[in-house]
Short mmCIF file of C-alpha atoms in Angstrom, two decimals:
data_model
loop_
_atom_site.label_atom_id
_atom_site.label_comp_id
_atom_site.label_asym_id
_atom_site.label_seq_id
_atom_site.Cartn_x
_atom_site.Cartn_y
_atom_site.Cartn_z
CA MET A 26 0.00 0.00 0.00
CA ARG A 27 2.88 2.34 0.89
CA ARG A 28 4.48 1.61 -2.49
CA ILE A 29 1.22 2.44 -4.29
CA ALA A 30 0.85 5.64 -2.26
CA LYS A 31 4.42 6.67 -3.06
CA CYS A 32 3.87 5.97 -6.77
CA THR A 33 0.65 7.98 -6.75
CA ALA A 34 2.36 10.88 -4.97
CA ALA A 35 5.26 10.73 -7.40
CA LEU A 36 2.93 10.81 -10.40
CA TRP A 37 1.02 13.73 -8.93
CA LEU A 38 4.25 15.61 -8.21
CA ALA A 39 5.57 14.90 -11.70
CA GLY A 40 2.35 16.16 -13.24
CA THR A 41 2.40 19.30 -11.11
CA MET A 42 6.05 19.98 -11.90
CA GLY A 43 5.28 19.41 -15.57
CA LEU A 44 2.58 22.09 -15.47
CA VAL A 45 4.92 24.48 -13.62
CA ALA A 46 7.70 23.86 -16.13
CA ALA A 47 5.29 24.33 -19.02
CA ALA A 48 4.07 27.60 -17.51
CA GLU A 49 7.63 28.88 -17.12
CA THR A 50 8.42 28.31 -20.82
CA TYR A 51 4.99 29.33 -22.08
CA PRO A 52 4.26 29.54 -24.93
CA ALA A 53 6.44 26.81 -26.38
CA ARG A 54 4.05 25.86 -29.19
CA PRO A 55 1.14 27.44 -31.14
CA ILE A 56 -1.91 28.57 -29.17
CA LYS A 57 -5.44 27.69 -30.25
CA LEU A 58 -8.26 30.22 -29.96
CA VAL A 59 -11.63 28.46 -30.08
CA GLU A 60 -14.27 30.53 -31.92
CA PRO A 61 -17.95 29.81 -31.12
CA TYR A 62 -19.61 31.91 -33.83
CA ALA A 63 -18.90 32.30 -37.53
CA ALA A 64 -20.28 35.85 -37.53
CA ARG A 65 -17.77 37.16 -34.98
CA VAL A 66 -14.64 35.53 -36.40
CA GLU A 67 -13.11 38.89 -37.42
CA PHE A 68 -12.49 39.78 -33.78
CA GLY A 69 -10.60 36.53 -33.29
CA LYS A 70 -8.59 37.08 -36.46
CA SER A 71 -7.41 40.49 -35.30
CA LEU A 72 -6.15 38.99 -32.02
CA SER A 73 -4.52 36.05 -33.79
CA LEU A 74 -2.57 38.51 -35.95
CA SER A 75 -1.59 40.89 -33.16
CA ALA A 76 -0.81 38.60 -30.20
CA PRO A 77 2.05 36.66 -31.90
CA LYS A 78 4.02 39.92 -32.13
CA PHE A 79 4.27 39.92 -28.34
CA LEU A 80 4.04 36.21 -27.45
CA LYS A 81 6.61 35.21 -30.09
CA GLN A 82 4.45 32.22 -30.96
CA LYS A 83 1.76 31.45 -33.54
CA VAL A 84 -1.88 31.91 -32.55
CA PHE A 85 -4.53 30.21 -34.69
CA ILE A 86 -8.32 29.94 -34.69
CA GLU A 87 -10.38 26.76 -34.50
CA ASN A 88 -14.10 27.03 -35.22
CA ARG A 89 -16.47 25.03 -33.01
CA HIS A 90 -19.95 26.30 -33.76
CA GLY A 91 -23.28 25.05 -32.46
CA GLU A 92 -25.57 24.98 -29.42
CA GLY A 93 -25.57 28.75 -29.04
CA GLY A 94 -21.82 28.80 -28.47
CA ALA A 95 -21.96 26.05 -25.85
CA ASN A 96 -19.98 23.57 -27.99
CA ALA A 97 -16.92 25.83 -28.01
CA ALA A 98 -17.25 26.89 -24.38
CA ALA A 99 -17.68 23.32 -23.12
CA PHE A 100 -14.65 22.21 -25.15
CA VAL A 101 -12.39 24.85 -23.58
CA HIS A 102 -13.91 24.31 -20.13
CA ALA A 103 -12.74 20.67 -20.29
CA ALA A 104 -9.33 21.45 -21.85
CA PRO A 105 -6.05 21.00 -19.92
CA PRO A 106 -5.11 24.20 -18.02
CA ASP A 107 -1.90 24.67 -19.97
CA GLY A 108 -2.76 27.85 -21.88
CA TYR A 109 -2.73 26.27 -25.33
CA THR A 110 -6.52 26.08 -25.72
CA LEU A 111 -8.34 29.35 -25.07
CA LEU A 112 -11.84 30.63 -25.79
CA LEU A 113 -13.11 33.73 -27.55
CA GLY A 114 -16.00 33.94 -25.12
CA ARG A 115 -19.09 35.91 -25.99
CA LEU A 116 -22.16 37.13 -24.14
CA ALA A 117 -24.43 34.43 -25.56
CA SER A 118 -22.09 31.51 -24.86
CA GLN A 119 -20.85 32.62 -21.43
CA ILE A 120 -23.80 34.41 -19.81
CA ILE A 121 -27.10 33.99 -21.65
CA ARG A 122 -26.82 30.28 -22.46
CA PRO A 123 -25.98 29.12 -18.90
CA ALA A 124 -28.67 31.41 -17.46
CA MET A 125 -31.38 30.14 -19.80
CA VAL A 126 -30.44 26.47 -20.03
CA PRO A 127 -29.67 24.87 -16.64
CA ALA A 128 -28.30 21.75 -18.37
CA THR A 129 -25.40 23.75 -19.90
CA PRO A 130 -22.22 21.84 -18.85
CA TYR A 131 -20.48 24.91 -17.39
CA ARG A 132 -21.32 27.98 -15.33
CA TRP A 133 -20.54 31.60 -16.20
CA ASN A 134 -17.85 31.85 -13.48
CA GLU A 135 -15.98 28.60 -14.21
CA PHE A 136 -13.42 30.07 -16.62
CA THR A 137 -10.15 31.93 -16.12
CA VAL A 138 -10.70 35.50 -17.36
CA LEU A 139 -7.64 36.78 -19.21
CA GLY A 140 -9.22 39.97 -20.47
CA VAL A 141 -12.20 41.66 -22.13
CA LEU A 142 -11.10 42.50 -25.67
CA ASP A 143 -13.93 44.61 -27.04
CA ILE A 144 -17.43 45.89 -26.41
CA ASP A 145 -19.72 45.45 -29.41
CA PRO A 146 -22.74 47.78 -29.51
CA LEU A 147 -25.82 46.42 -31.20
CA ILE A 148 -27.14 48.30 -34.21
CA CYS A 149 -30.86 48.21 -34.92
CA ALA A 150 -31.87 48.80 -38.54
CA VAL A 151 -34.74 48.29 -40.96
CA HIS A 152 -34.81 47.34 -44.63
CA LYS A 153 -34.47 50.41 -46.87
CA ASP A 154 -38.05 50.04 -48.17
CA VAL A 155 -39.61 49.83 -44.70
CA PRO A 156 -41.16 53.25 -44.02
CA TYR A 157 -39.90 53.76 -40.46
CA ALA A 158 -37.25 56.39 -39.78
CA SER A 159 -36.92 55.97 -36.01
CA ALA A 160 -37.27 53.41 -33.23
CA ARG A 161 -40.46 55.11 -32.11
CA GLU A 162 -42.03 54.73 -35.58
CA LEU A 163 -41.01 51.05 -35.69
CA LEU A 164 -42.53 50.37 -32.26
CA ASP A 165 -45.71 52.25 -33.18
CA ALA A 166 -46.06 50.06 -36.27
CA ILE A 167 -45.57 46.90 -34.21
CA ARG A 168 -48.18 48.14 -31.74
CA LYS A 169 -50.69 48.75 -34.53
CA GLN A 170 -49.98 45.45 -36.34
CA PRO A 171 -48.96 42.86 -33.71
CA GLY A 172 -47.40 39.81 -35.35
CA ALA A 173 -47.01 41.46 -38.76
CA LEU A 174 -43.34 42.50 -38.61
CA LYS A 175 -40.43 40.05 -38.49
CA TYR A 176 -36.87 40.37 -37.23
CA SER A 177 -33.85 38.14 -37.80
CA THR A 178 -31.66 36.69 -35.04
CA VAL A 179 -28.65 34.40 -34.74
CA GLY A 180 -30.85 32.01 -32.79
CA PRO A 181 -32.66 31.82 -29.47
CA ALA A 182 -30.57 32.70 -26.41
CA THR A 183 -28.46 35.26 -28.28
CA ASN A 184 -28.41 39.01 -27.76
CA THR A 185 -29.80 39.50 -31.30
CA HIS A 186 -32.96 37.84 -29.97
CA LEU A 187 -32.89 39.10 -26.38
CA SER A 188 -32.31 42.72 -27.43
CA VAL A 189 -35.53 42.89 -29.45
CA GLN A 190 -37.42 41.08 -26.72
CA TYR A 191 -36.19 43.70 -24.25
CA MET A 192 -37.08 46.56 -26.62
CA LEU A 193 -40.62 45.20 -26.92
CA HIS A 194 -40.79 44.87 -23.13
CA LEU A 195 -39.68 48.49 -22.63
CA ALA A 196 -42.40 49.58 -25.05
CA GLY A 197 -45.05 47.64 -23.14
CA LEU A 198 -45.54 45.15 -25.99
CA LYS A 199 -45.96 41.39 -25.81
CA ARG A 200 -43.05 39.07 -26.65
CA ASP A 201 -44.73 37.91 -29.88
CA ALA A 202 -45.73 41.39 -31.05
CA ALA A 203 -42.89 41.02 -33.57
CA VAL A 204 -41.95 37.60 -34.94
CA ALA A 205 -38.41 36.26 -34.48
CA VAL A 206 -36.89 34.39 -37.43
CA HIS A 207 -33.83 32.47 -36.24
CA PHE A 208 -30.79 31.74 -38.41
CA GLU A 209 -27.66 29.69 -37.79
CA SER A 210 -25.18 32.47 -38.57
CA GLY A 211 -24.90 36.22 -38.39
CA LEU A 212 -24.32 36.39 -42.14
CA GLU A 213 -27.69 34.73 -42.78
CA ALA A 214 -29.41 37.01 -40.24
CA VAL A 215 -27.96 40.11 -41.90
CA GLN A 216 -28.83 38.88 -45.39
CA ALA A 217 -32.41 38.24 -44.30
CA VAL A 218 -33.00 41.90 -43.48
CA VAL A 219 -30.98 43.15 -46.48
CA SER A 220 -33.08 40.99 -48.83
CA GLY A 221 -36.35 42.00 -47.19
CA LYS A 222 -37.25 38.55 -45.85
CA VAL A 223 -37.58 40.26 -42.47
CA GLN A 224 -38.24 43.91 -41.77
CA PHE A 225 -35.63 44.67 -39.09
CA ALA A 226 -32.80 43.33 -36.92
CA CYS A 227 -30.56 44.31 -34.01
CA ILE A 228 -27.08 42.89 -34.63
CA ALA A 229 -23.55 43.90 -33.62
CA GLY A 230 -21.19 44.82 -36.44
CA GLY A 231 -22.76 43.03 -39.39
CA LEU A 232 -25.20 45.81 -40.27
CA ILE A 233 -22.56 48.54 -40.65
CA GLU A 234 -21.72 48.04 -44.34
CA PRO A 235 -25.36 47.52 -45.49
CA ILE A 236 -26.25 50.80 -43.74
CA LYS A 237 -23.33 52.61 -45.37
CA GLU A 238 -24.34 51.20 -48.77
CA GLY A 239 -27.95 52.34 -48.35
CA GLN A 240 -29.41 48.82 -48.22
CA LEU A 241 -30.62 49.38 -44.66
CA ARG A 242 -31.73 52.37 -42.61
CA GLY A 243 -30.07 52.52 -39.19
CA LEU A 244 -32.37 53.43 -36.30
CA PHE A 245 -30.00 53.47 -33.31
CA SER A 246 -27.05 51.74 -31.65
CA THR A 247 -26.51 50.68 -28.05
CA ALA A 248 -23.12 52.42 -27.93
CA PRO A 249 -22.50 54.90 -25.07
CA GLY A 250 -22.08 57.66 -27.69
CA ARG A 251 -21.98 57.99 -31.47
CA MET A 252 -19.99 55.27 -33.25
CA SER A 253 -17.09 56.57 -35.35
CA VAL A 254 -17.97 54.12 -38.15
CA LEU A 255 -21.56 55.46 -38.28
CA PRO A 256 -21.40 59.00 -36.85
CA GLN A 257 -24.87 59.88 -38.13
CA LEU A 258 -26.53 57.05 -36.17
CA PRO A 259 -28.12 58.08 -32.85
CA ASN A 260 -27.51 55.94 -29.79
CA ALA A 261 -30.26 54.39 -27.69
CA SER A 262 -30.56 57.36 -25.33
CA GLU A 263 -30.93 59.75 -28.25
CA ALA A 264 -33.55 57.44 -29.75
CA GLY A 265 -35.63 57.53 -26.54
CA LEU A 266 -34.66 54.01 -25.43
CA ARG A 267 -32.04 54.75 -22.79
CA ASP A 268 -32.21 51.32 -21.12
CA MET A 269 -31.36 49.61 -24.41
CA GLY A 270 -27.84 50.93 -23.87
CA ARG A 271 -27.40 48.13 -21.33
CA ILE A 272 -27.52 45.56 -24.14
CA VAL A 273 -24.13 45.17 -25.80
CA GLY A 274 -22.08 42.28 -27.08
CA TRP A 275 -18.46 41.67 -26.15
CA THR A 276 -15.51 39.36 -26.67
CA ALA A 277 -13.51 38.05 -23.72
CA LEU A 278 -10.39 35.90 -23.82
CA LEU A 279 -10.99 32.99 -21.44
CA GLY A 280 -9.05 29.96 -20.35
CA PRO A 281 -10.14 26.72 -18.69
CA PRO A 282 -10.44 26.62 -14.89
CA ARG A 283 -7.26 26.70 -12.79
CA LEU A 284 -5.01 28.26 -15.41
CA PRO A 285 -1.60 28.85 -13.73
CA ALA A 286 -0.93 32.38 -12.53
CA SER A 287 2.24 32.64 -14.61
CA ILE A 288 0.29 31.95 -17.82
CA VAL A 289 -2.38 34.46 -16.79
CA ALA A 290 0.35 37.06 -16.21
CA ARG A 291 1.94 36.27 -19.58
CA TRP A 292 -1.33 36.89 -21.37
CA LYS A 293 -2.17 40.02 -19.41
CA ASP A 294 1.18 41.48 -20.42
CA ALA A 295 0.61 40.47 -24.06
CA LEU A 296 -2.91 41.93 -24.07
CA ASP A 297 -1.65 45.21 -22.65
CA LYS A 298 0.66 45.42 -25.66
CA VAL A 299 -2.09 44.30 -28.06
CA SER A 300 -4.27 47.14 -26.74
CA ARG A 301 -1.67 49.64 -28.04
CA ASP A 302 -1.25 47.97 -31.43
CA PRO A 303 -2.63 50.38 -34.09
CA GLU A 304 -3.55 47.50 -36.41
CA TRP A 305 -5.57 45.73 -33.71
CA ILE A 306 -7.33 48.97 -32.73
CA ALA A 307 -8.21 49.78 -36.34
CA SER A 308 -9.43 46.24 -37.06
CA THR A 309 -11.64 46.23 -33.94
CA ILE A 310 -13.22 49.57 -34.84
CA ARG A 311 -13.77 48.55 -38.49
CA SER A 312 -15.65 45.47 -37.27
CA GLY A 313 -17.99 47.61 -35.17
CA GLY A 314 -16.34 47.06 -31.79
CA LEU A 315 -15.01 49.42 -29.14
CA PRO A 316 -11.51 48.42 -27.92
CA ALA A 317 -11.87 47.53 -24.24
CA ILE A 318 -8.61 46.01 -23.01
CA ARG A 319 -7.25 49.30 -21.66
CA THR A 320 -10.58 50.78 -20.55
CA MET A 321 -11.91 47.71 -18.71
CA GLY A 322 -11.29 48.16 -15.00
CA ASP A 323 -11.76 44.66 -13.55
CA PRO A 324 -12.62 41.96 -16.13
CA ASP A 325 -13.81 39.53 -13.44
CA GLN A 326 -16.18 42.14 -12.03
CA PHE A 327 -17.39 42.95 -15.53
CA MET A 328 -18.32 39.28 -16.05
CA ARG A 329 -20.14 39.23 -12.71
CA ASP A 330 -22.05 42.41 -13.57
CA GLN A 331 -23.03 40.91 -16.94
CA PHE A 332 -24.36 37.80 -15.24
CA LEU A 333 -26.44 39.85 -12.79
CA LEU A 334 -27.81 42.03 -15.61
CA TYR A 335 -28.83 39.20 -17.91
CA ASP A 336 -30.09 36.99 -15.09
CA GLU A 337 -32.41 39.87 -14.22
CA LEU A 338 -33.47 40.38 -17.85
CA ILE A 339 -34.09 36.69 -18.50
CA THR A 340 -36.19 36.48 -15.33
CA THR A 341 -38.10 39.67 -16.23
CA LEU A 342 -38.76 38.42 -19.76
CA ASP A 343 -39.56 34.90 -18.52
CA LEU A 344 -37.16 33.30 -21.01
CA ALA A 345 -35.50 30.60 -18.86
CA ARG A 346 -36.14 27.01 -19.86
#
């Protein structure tokens, strides 16, 4: 028995020392960023191009779509805590999904938070031929014709769905006053409103170019001020929907539980340098995001605040299942 105990202790010690040694030389091989959504891949690409400048190691993206982002998040949650498998966590995968679906195989606070990369305001827009020039006109039309207008989403339990549900709630309208049409990707959701299959949508980033090209009419964004990529677009407060400003998307860099402190420190140093990289800043802004690495006070507290906010909204809207 003593021999077995000694062998077990030796194996445990060897494994622990192996992790410590790996952390000290990190990164010694390419790092994988797991991407949960096809529509948001540009944010991951910008990090995968910028981070290697400071980590001196290749960073590549692996797509694991499905289950509202849960496939990717569950994969990273179960990965070895060695820093070579990280997650581009998003609001839907990390906060909304666990809050709405109790069977989700991870909780919102079971990841190592390395940093919040960007805040992604939602943009609400209508098809160019829809005769509504403001959020108020759109809501008035929904009130007069309940069930007649459709909006596209990237699926249930995403902020593209929840945002419209919350807007209807703020206007005193029923959940089905406008009809949700769910798609598997952001590209399909954007194309649906551009083509006129649906009348409106609230989506982060993907509506910018169609608005610039005149295919869509922007109503408002949930940014704290005017967005530099669409300076003519009012924000939610200006549009008379101040509380809609609470609804934003974001990208956070997350690791599996129990990531060693030395690896966390390595990434925090790298992200601080990424945050000053002009190419990363420009790419984030072009994609409709607001760079957040340098402006985010406490990333862990931000994640907690997001959980409390969306737990409240999901309860208020009676969306849990």
